[in-house]
CSV table of N, CA and C in Angstrom, one decimal:
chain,number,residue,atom,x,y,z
A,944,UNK,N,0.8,-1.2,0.0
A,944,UNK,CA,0.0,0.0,0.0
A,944,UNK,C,0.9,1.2,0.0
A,945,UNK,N,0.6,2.2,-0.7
A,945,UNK,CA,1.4,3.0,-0.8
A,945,UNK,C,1.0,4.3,0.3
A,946,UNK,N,1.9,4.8,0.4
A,946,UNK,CA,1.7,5.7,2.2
A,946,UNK,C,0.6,7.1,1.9
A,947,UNK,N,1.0,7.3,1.0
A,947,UNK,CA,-0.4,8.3,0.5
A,947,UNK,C,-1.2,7.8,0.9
A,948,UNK,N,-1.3,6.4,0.1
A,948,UNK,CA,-3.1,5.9,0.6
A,948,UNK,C,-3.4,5.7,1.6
A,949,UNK,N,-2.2,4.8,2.4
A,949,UNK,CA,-2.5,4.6,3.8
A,949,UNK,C,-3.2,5.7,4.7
A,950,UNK,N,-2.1,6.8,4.9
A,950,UNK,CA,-2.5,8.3,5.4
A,950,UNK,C,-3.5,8.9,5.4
A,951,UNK,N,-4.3,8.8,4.0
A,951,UNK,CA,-5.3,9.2,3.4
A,951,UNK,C,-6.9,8.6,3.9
A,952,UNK,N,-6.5,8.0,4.4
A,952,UNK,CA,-7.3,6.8,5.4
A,952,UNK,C,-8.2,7.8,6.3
A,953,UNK,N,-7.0,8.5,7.2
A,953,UNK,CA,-7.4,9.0,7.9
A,953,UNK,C,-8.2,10.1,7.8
A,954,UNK,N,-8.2,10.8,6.9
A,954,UNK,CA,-8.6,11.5,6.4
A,954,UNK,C,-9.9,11.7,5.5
A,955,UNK,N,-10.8,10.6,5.7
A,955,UNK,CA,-12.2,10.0,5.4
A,955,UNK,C,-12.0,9.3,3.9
A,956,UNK,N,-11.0,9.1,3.4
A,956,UNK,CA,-10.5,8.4,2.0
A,956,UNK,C,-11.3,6.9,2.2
A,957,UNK,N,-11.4,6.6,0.9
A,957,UNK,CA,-11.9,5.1,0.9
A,957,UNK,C,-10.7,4.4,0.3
A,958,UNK,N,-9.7,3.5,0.8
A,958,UNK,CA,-9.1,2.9,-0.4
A,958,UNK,C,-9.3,1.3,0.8
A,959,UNK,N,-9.2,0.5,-0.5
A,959,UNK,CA,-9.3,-1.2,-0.9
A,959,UNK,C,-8.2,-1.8,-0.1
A,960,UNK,N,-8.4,-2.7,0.6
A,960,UNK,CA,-7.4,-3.1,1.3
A,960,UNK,C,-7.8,-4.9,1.9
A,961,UNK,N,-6.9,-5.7,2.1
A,961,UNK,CA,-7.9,-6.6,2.3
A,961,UNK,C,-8.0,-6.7,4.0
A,962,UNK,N,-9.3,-6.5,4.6
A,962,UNK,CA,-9.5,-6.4,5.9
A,962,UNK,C,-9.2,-7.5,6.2
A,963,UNK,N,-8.9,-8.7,6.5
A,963,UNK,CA,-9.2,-10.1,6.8
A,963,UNK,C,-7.7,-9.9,7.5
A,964,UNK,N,-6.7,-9.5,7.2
A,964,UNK,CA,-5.3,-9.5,7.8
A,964,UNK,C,-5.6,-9.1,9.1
A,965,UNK,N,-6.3,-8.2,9.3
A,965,UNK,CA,-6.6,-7.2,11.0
A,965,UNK,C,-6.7,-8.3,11.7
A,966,UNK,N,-8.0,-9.6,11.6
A,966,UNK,CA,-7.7,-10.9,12.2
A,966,UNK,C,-6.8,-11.8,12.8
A,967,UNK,N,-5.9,-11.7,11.6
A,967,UNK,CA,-4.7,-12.5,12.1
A,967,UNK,C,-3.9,-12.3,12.9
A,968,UNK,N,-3.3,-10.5,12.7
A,968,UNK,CA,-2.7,-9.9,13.8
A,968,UNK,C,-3.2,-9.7,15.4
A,969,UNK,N,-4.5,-9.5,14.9
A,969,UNK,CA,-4.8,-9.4,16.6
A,969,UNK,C,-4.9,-10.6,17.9
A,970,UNK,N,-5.2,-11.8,16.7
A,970,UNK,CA,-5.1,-12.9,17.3
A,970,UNK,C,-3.8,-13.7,17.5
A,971,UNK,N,-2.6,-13.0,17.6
A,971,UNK,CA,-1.2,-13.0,17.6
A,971,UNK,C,-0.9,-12.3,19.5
A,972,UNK,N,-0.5,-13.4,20.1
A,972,UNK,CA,-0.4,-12.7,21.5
A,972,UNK,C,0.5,-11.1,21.6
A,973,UNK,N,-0.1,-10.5,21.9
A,973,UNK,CA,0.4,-9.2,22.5
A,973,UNK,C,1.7,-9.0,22.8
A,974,UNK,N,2.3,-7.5,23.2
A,974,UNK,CA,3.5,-7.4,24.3
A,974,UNK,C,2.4,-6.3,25.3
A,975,UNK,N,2.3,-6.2,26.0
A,975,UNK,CA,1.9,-5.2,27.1
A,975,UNK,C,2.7,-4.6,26.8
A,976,UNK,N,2.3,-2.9,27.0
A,976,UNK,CA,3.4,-2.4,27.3
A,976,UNK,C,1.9,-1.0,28.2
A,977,UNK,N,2.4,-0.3,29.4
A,977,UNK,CA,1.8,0.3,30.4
A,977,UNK,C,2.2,1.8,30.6
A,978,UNK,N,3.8,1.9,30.0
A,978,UNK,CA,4.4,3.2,30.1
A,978,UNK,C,5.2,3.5,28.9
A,979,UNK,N,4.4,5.0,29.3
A,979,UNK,CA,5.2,6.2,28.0
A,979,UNK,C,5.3,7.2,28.2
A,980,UNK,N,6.5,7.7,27.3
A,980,UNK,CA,7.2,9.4,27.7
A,980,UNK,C,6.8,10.2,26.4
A,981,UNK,N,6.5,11.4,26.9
A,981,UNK,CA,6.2,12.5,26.6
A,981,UNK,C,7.2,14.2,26.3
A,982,UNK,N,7.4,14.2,25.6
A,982,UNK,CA,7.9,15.9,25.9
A,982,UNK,C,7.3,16.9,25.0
A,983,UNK,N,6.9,17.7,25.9
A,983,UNK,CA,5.9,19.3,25.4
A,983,UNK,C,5.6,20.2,25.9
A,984,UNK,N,5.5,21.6,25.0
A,984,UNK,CA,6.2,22.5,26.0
A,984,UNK,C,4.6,22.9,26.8
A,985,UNK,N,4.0,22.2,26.7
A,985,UNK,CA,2.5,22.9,27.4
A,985,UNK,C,2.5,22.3,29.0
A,986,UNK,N,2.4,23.5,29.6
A,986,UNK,CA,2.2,22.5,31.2
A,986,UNK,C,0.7,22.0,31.3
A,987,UNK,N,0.8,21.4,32.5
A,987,UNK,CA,-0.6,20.5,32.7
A,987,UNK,C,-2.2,21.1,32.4
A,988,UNK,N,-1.8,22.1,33.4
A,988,UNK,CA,-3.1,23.0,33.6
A,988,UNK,C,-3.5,23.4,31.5
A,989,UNK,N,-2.4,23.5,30.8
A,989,UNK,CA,-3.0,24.1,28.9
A,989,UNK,C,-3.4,22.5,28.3
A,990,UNK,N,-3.4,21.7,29.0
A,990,UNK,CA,-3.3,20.2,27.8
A,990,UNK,C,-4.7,20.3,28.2
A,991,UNK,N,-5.9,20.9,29.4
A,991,UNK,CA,-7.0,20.3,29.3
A,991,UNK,C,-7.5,19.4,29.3
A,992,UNK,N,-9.0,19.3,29.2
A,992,UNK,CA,-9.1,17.5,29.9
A,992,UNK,C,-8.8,16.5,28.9
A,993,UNK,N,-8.6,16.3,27.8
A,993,UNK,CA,-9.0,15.6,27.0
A,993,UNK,C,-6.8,15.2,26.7
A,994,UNK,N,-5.9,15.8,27.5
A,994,UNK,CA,-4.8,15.4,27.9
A,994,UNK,C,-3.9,15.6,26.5
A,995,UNK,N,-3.3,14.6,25.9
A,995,UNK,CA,-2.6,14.6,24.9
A,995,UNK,C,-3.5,14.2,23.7
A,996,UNK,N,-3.9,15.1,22.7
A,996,UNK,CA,-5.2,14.6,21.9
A,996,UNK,C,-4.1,15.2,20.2
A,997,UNK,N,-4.2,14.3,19.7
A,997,UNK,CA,-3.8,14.8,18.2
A,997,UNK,C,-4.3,16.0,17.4
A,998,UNK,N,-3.6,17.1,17.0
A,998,UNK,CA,-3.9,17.9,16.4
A,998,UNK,C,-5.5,18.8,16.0
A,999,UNK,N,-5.2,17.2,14.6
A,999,UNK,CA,-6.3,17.1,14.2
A,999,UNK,C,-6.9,15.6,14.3
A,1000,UNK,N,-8.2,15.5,14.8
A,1000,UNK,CA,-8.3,14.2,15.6
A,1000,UNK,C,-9.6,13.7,14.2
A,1001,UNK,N,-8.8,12.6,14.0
A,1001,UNK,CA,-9.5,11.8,13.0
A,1001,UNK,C,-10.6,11.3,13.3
A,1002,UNK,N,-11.7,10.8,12.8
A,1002,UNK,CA,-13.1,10.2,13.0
A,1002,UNK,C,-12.7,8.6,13.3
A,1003,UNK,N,-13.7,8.3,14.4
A,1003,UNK,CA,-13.1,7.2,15.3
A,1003,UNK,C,-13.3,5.9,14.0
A,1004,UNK,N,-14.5,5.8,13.0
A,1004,UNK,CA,-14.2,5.1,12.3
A,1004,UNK,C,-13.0,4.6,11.2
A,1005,UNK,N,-12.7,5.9,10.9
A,1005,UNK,CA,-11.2,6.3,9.9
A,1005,UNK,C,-10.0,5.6,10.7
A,1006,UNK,N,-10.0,6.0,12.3
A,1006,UNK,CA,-9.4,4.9,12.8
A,1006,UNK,C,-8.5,3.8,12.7
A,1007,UNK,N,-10.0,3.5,12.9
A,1007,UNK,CA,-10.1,1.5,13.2
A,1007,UNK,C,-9.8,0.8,11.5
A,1008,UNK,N,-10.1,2.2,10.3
A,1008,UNK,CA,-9.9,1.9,9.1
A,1008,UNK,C,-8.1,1.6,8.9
A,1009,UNK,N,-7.5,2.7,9.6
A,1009,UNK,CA,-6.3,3.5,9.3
A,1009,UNK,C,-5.8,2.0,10.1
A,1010,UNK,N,-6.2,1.4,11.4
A,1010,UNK,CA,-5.0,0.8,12.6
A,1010,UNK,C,-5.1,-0.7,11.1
A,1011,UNK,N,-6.6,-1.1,10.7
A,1011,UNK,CA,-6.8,-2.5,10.0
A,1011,UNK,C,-5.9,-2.8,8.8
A,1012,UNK,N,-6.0,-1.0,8.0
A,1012,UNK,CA,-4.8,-1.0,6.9
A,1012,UNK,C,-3.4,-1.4,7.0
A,1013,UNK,N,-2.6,-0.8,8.3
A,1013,UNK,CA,-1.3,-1.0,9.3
A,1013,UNK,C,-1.2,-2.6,8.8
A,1014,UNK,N,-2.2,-3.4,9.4
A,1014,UNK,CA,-2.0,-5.0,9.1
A,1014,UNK,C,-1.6,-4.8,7.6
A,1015,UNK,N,-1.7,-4.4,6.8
A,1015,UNK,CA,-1.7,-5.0,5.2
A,1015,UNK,C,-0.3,-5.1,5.1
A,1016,UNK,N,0.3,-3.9,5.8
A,1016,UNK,CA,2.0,-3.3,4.9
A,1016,UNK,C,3.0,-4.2,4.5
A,1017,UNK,N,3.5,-4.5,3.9
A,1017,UNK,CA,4.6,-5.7,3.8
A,1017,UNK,C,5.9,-5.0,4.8
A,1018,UNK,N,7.0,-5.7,4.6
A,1018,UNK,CA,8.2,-5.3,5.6
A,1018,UNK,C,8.4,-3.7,5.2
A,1019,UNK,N,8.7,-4.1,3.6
A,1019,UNK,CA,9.0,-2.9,3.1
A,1019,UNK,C,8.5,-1.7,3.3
A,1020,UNK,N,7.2,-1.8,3.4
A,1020,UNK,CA,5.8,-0.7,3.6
A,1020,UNK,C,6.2,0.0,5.2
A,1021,UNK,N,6.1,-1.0,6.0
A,1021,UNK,CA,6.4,-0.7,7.7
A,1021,UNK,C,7.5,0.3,7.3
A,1022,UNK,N,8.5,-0.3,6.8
A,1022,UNK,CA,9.7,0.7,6.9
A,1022,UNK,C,9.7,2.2,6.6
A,1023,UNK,N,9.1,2.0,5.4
A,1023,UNK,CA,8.6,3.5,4.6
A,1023,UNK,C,8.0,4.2,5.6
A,1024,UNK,N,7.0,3.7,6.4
A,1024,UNK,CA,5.6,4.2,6.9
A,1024,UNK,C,7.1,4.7,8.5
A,1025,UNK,N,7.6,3.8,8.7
A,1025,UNK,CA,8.5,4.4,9.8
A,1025,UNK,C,9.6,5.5,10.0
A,1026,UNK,N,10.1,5.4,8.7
A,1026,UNK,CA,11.0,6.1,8.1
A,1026,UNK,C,10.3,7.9,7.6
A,1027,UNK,N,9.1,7.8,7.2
A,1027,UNK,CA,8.5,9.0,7.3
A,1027,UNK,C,7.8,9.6,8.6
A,1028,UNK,N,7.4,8.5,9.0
A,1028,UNK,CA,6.6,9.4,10.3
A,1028,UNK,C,8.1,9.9,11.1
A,1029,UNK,N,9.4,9.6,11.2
A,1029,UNK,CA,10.2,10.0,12.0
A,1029,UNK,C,11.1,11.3,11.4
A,1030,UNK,N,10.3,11.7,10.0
A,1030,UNK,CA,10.6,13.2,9.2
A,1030,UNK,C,9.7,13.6,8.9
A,1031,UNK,N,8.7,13.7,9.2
A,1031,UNK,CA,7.2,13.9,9.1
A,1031,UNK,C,6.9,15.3,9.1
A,1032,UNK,N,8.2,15.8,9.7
A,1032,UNK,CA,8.4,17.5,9.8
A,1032,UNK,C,8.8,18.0,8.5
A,1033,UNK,N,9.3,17.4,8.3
A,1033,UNK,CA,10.1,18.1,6.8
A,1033,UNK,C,9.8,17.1,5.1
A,1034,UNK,N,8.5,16.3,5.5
A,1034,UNK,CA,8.8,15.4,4.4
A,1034,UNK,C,7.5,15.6,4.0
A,1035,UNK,N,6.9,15.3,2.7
A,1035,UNK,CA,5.3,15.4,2.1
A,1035,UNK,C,4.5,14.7,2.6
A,1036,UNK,N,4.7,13.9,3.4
A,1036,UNK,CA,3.8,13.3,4.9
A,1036,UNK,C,3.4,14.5,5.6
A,1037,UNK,N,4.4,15.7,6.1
A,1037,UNK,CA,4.2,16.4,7.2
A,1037,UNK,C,2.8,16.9,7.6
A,1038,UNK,N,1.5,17.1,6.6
A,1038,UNK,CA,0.2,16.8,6.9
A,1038,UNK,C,-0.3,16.0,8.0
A,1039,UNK,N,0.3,14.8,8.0
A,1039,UNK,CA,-0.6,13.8,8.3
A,1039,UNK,C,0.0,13.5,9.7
A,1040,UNK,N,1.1,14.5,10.2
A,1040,UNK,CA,1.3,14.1,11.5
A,1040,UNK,C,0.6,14.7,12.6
A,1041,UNK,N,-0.3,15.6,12.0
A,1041,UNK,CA,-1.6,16.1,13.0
A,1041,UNK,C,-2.4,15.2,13.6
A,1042,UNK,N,-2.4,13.9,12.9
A,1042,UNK,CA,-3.5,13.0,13.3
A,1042,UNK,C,-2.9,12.1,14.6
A,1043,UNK,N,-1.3,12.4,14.8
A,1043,UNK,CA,-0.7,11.5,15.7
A,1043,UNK,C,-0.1,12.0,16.7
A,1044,UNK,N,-0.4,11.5,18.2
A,1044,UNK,CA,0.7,11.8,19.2
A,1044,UNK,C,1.5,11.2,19.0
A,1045,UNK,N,2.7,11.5,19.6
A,1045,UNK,CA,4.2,11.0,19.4
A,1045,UNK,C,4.7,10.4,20.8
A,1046,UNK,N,4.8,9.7,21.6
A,1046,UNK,CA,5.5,9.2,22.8
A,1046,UNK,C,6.6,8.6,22.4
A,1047,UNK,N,7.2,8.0,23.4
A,1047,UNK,CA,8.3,6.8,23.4
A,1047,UNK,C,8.0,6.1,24.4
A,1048,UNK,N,8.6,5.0,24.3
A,1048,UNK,CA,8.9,4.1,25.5
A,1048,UNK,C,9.6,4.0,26.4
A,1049,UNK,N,10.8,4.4,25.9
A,1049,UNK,CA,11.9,4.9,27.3
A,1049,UNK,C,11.8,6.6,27.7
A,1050,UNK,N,12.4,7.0,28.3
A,1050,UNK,CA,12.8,8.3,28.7
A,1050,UNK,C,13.5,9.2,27.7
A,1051,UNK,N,13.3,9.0,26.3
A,1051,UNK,CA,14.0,9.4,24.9
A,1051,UNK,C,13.9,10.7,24.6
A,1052,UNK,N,12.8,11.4,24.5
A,1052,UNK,CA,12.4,12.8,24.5
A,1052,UNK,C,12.9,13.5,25.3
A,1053,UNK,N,13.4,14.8,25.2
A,1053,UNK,CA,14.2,15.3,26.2
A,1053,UNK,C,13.9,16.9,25.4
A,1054,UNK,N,12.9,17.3,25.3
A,1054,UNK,CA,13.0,18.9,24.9
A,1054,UNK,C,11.2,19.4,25.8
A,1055,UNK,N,11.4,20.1,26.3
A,1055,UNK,CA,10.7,20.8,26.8
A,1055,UNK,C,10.2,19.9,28.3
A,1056,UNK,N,8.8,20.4,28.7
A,1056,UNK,CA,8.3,19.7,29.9
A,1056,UNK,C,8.1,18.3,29.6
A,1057,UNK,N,9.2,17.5,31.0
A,1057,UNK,CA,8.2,16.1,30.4
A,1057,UNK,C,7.5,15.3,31.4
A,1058,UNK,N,7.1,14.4,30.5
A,1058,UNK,CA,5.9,13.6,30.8
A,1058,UNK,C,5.8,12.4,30.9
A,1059,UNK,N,5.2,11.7,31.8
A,1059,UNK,CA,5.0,10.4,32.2
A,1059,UNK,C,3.6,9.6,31.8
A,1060,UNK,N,3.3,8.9,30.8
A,1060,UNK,CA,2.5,8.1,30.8
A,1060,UNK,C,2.3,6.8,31.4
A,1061,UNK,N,1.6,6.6,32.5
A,1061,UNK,CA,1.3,5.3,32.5
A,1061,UNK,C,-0.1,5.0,33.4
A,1062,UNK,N,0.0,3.4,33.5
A,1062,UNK,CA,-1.3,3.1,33.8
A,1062,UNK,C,-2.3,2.6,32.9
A,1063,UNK,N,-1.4,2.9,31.4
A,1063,UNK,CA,-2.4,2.7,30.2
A,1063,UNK,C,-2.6,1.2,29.8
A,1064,UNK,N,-3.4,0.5,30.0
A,1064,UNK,CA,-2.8,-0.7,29.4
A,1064,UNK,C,-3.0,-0.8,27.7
A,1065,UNK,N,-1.8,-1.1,27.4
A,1065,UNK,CA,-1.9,-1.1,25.7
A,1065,UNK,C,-1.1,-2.4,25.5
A,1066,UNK,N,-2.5,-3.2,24.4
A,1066,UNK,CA,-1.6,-4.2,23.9
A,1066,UNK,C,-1.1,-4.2,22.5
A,1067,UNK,N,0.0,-4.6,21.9
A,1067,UNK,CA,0.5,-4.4,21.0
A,1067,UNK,C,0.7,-5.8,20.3
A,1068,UNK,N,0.5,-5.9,18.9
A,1068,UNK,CA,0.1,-6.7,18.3
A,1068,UNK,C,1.1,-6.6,16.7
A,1069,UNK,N,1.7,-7.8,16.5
A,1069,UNK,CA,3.1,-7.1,15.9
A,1069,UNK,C,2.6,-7.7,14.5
A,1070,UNK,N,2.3,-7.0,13.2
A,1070,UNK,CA,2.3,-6.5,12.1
A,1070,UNK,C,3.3,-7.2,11.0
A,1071,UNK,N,5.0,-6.5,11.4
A,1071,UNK,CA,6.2,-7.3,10.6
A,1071,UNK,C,7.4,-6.9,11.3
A,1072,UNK,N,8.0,-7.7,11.0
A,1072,UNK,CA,9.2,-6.8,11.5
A,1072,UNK,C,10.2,-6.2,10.5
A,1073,UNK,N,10.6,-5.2,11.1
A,1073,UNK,CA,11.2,-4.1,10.5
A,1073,UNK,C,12.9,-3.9,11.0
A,1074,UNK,N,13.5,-3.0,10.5
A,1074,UNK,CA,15.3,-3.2,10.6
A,1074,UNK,C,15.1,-2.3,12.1
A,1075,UNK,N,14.3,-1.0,12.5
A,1075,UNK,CA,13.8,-0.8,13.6
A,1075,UNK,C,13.1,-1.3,14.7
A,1076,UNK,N,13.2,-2.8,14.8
A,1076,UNK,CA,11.9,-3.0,15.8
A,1076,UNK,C,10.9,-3.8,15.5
A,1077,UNK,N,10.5,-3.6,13.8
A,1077,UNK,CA,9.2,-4.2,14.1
A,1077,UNK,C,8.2,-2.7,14.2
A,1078,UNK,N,7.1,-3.4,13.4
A,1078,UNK,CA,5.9,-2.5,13.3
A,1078,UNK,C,4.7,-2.9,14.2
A,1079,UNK,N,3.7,-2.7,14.7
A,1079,UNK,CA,2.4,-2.8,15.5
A,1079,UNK,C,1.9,-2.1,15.7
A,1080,UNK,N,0.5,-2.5,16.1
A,1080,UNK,CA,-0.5,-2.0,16.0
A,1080,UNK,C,-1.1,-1.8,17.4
A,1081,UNK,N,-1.9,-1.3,18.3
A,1081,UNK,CA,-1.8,-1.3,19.6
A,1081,UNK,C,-3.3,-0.8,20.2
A,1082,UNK,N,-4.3,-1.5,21.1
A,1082,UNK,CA,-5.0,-0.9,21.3
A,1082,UNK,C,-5.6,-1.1,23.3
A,1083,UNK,N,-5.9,-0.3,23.3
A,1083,UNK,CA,-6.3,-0.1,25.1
A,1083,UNK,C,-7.1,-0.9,25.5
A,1084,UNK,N,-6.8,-1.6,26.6
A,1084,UNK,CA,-7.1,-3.0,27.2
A,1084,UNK,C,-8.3,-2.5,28.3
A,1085,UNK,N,-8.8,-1.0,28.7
A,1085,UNK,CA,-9.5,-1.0,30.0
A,1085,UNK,C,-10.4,-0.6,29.7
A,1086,UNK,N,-11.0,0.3,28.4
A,1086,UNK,CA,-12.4,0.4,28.4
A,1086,UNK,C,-12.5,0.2,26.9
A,1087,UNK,N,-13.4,-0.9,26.2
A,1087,UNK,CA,-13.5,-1.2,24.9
A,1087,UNK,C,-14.5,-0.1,24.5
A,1088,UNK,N,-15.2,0.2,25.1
A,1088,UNK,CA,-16.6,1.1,24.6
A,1088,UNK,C,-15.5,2.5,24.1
A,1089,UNK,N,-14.5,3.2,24.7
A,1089,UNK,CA,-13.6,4.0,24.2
A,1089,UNK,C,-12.2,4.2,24.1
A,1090,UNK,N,-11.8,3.0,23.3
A,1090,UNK,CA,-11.1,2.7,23.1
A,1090,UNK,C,-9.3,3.5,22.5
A,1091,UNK,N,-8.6,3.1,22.8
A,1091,UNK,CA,-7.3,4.0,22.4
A,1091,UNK,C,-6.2,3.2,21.6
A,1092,UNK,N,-6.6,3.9,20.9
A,1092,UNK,CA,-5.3,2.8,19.2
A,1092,UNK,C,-4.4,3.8,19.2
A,1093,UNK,N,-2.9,2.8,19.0
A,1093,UNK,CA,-1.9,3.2,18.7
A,1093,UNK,C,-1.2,2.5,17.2
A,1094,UNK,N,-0.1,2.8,16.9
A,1094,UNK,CA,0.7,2.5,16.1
A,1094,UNK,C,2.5,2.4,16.6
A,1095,UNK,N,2.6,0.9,17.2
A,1095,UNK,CA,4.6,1.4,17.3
A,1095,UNK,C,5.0,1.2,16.6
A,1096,UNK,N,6.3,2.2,16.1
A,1096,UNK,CA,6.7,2.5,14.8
A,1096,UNK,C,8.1,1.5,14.6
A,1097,UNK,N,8.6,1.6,16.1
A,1097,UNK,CA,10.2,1.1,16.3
A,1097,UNK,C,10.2,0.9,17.7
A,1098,UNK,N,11.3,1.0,18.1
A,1098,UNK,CA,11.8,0.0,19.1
A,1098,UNK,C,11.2,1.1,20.5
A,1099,UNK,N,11.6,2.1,20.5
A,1099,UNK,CA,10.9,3.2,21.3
A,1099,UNK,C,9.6,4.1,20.8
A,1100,UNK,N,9.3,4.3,19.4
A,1100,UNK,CA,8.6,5.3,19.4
A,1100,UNK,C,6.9,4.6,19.1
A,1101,UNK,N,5.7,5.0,19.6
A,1101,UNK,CA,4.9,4.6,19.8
A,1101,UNK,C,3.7,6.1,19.3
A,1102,UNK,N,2.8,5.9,18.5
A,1102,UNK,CA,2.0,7.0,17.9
A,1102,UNK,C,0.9,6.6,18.4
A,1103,UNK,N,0.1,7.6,19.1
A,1103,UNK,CA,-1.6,7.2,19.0
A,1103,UNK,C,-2.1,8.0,18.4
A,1104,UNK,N,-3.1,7.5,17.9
A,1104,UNK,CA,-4.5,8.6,17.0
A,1104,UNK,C,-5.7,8.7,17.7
A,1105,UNK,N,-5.7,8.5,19.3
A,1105,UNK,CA,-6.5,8.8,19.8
A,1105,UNK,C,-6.1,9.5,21.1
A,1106,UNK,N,-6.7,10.1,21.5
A,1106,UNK,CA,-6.2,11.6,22.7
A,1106,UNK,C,-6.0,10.5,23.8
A,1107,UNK,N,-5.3,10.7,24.8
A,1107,UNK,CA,-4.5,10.7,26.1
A,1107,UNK,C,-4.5,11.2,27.3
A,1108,UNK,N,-5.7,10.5,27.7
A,1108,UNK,CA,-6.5,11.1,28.5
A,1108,UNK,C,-5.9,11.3,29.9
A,1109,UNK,N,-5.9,12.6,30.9
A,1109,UNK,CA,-5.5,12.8,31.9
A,1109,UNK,C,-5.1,12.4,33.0
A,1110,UNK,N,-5.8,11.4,32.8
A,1110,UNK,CA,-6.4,10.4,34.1
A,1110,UNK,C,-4.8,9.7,34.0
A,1111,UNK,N,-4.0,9.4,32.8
A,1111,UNK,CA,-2.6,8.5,32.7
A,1111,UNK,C,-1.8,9.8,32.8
A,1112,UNK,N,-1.5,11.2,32.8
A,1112,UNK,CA,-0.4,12.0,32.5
A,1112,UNK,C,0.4,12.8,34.0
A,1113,UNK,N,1.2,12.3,33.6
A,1113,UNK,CA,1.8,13.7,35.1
A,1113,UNK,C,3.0,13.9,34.7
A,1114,UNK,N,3.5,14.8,35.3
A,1114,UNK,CA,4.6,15.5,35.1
A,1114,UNK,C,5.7,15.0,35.8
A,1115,UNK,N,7.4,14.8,35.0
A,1115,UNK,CA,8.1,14.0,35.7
A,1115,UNK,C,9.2,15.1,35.9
């Protein structure tokens, strides 16, 4: 799939993909993972209730569209798809990183206020692997009715497309 299309996803696009993969992956045991780091220059009191919330917050169906497509990628694809989101600033992706928080998994980020995620349960559901880590897909284990999908891209960095809610954030 080509990353246009993928991206495009989010963004109420229709493209073809074969759903049936989302299956296989999810039924692939997990890694838990509970904690994540943050850095941003907004203190507590500006992030509001809705905590770490993407830019521009995509429609929860576009989603679940966007996390099912993730299964399709080949190795090659993950790579691309990793390799841009980590220039997303400077590259013809840079649109589409509105749709995504940025965390890590270790203590990696180191520019402005930071931040402690945890408490979240997120399971992660591995996709392919990649020369980084491996690609997955990731979704919140404590309330299905409002659910929290991610994307880990590599070995530390972890993307959600769904906001980050307060109730997991403090200041470290």
């Amino acid at each position: 799939m080509k990353l246009h299309d993928l991206y495009s996803i989010l963004g109420g696009n229709e493209v073809v993909f074969d759903e049936t993969k989302f299956d296989h992956v999810i039924n692939t045991p997990p890694m838990l993972i509970s904690t994540f780091y943050r850095s941003d220059c907004r203190t507590l009191d500006k992030l509001g209730p809705n905590g770490f919330s993407p830019k521009v917050p995509a429609d929860s169906n576009d989603i679940y569209r966007f996390v099912k497509a993730c299964c399709t990628l080949t190795q090659n694809e993950a790579m691309q798809f990793s390799f841009a989101n980590e220039f997303r600033s400077s590259s013809e992706y840079a649109k589409y990183g509105d749709y995504f928080v940025s965390t890590a998994v270790d203590c990696g980020q180191k520019c402005g206020i930071e931040y402690k995620i945890e408490g979240l349960e997120m399971a992660f559901h591995k996709v392919t692997n990649t020369a980084v880590g491996g690609l997955y897909i990731g979704i919140s284990q404590s309330d299905w009715k409002k659910p929290i999908r991610a994307v880990k891209l590599s070995k530390n960095e972890v993307v959600f497309l769904d906001s980050i809610p307060m109730s997991y954030i403090r200041q470290i």
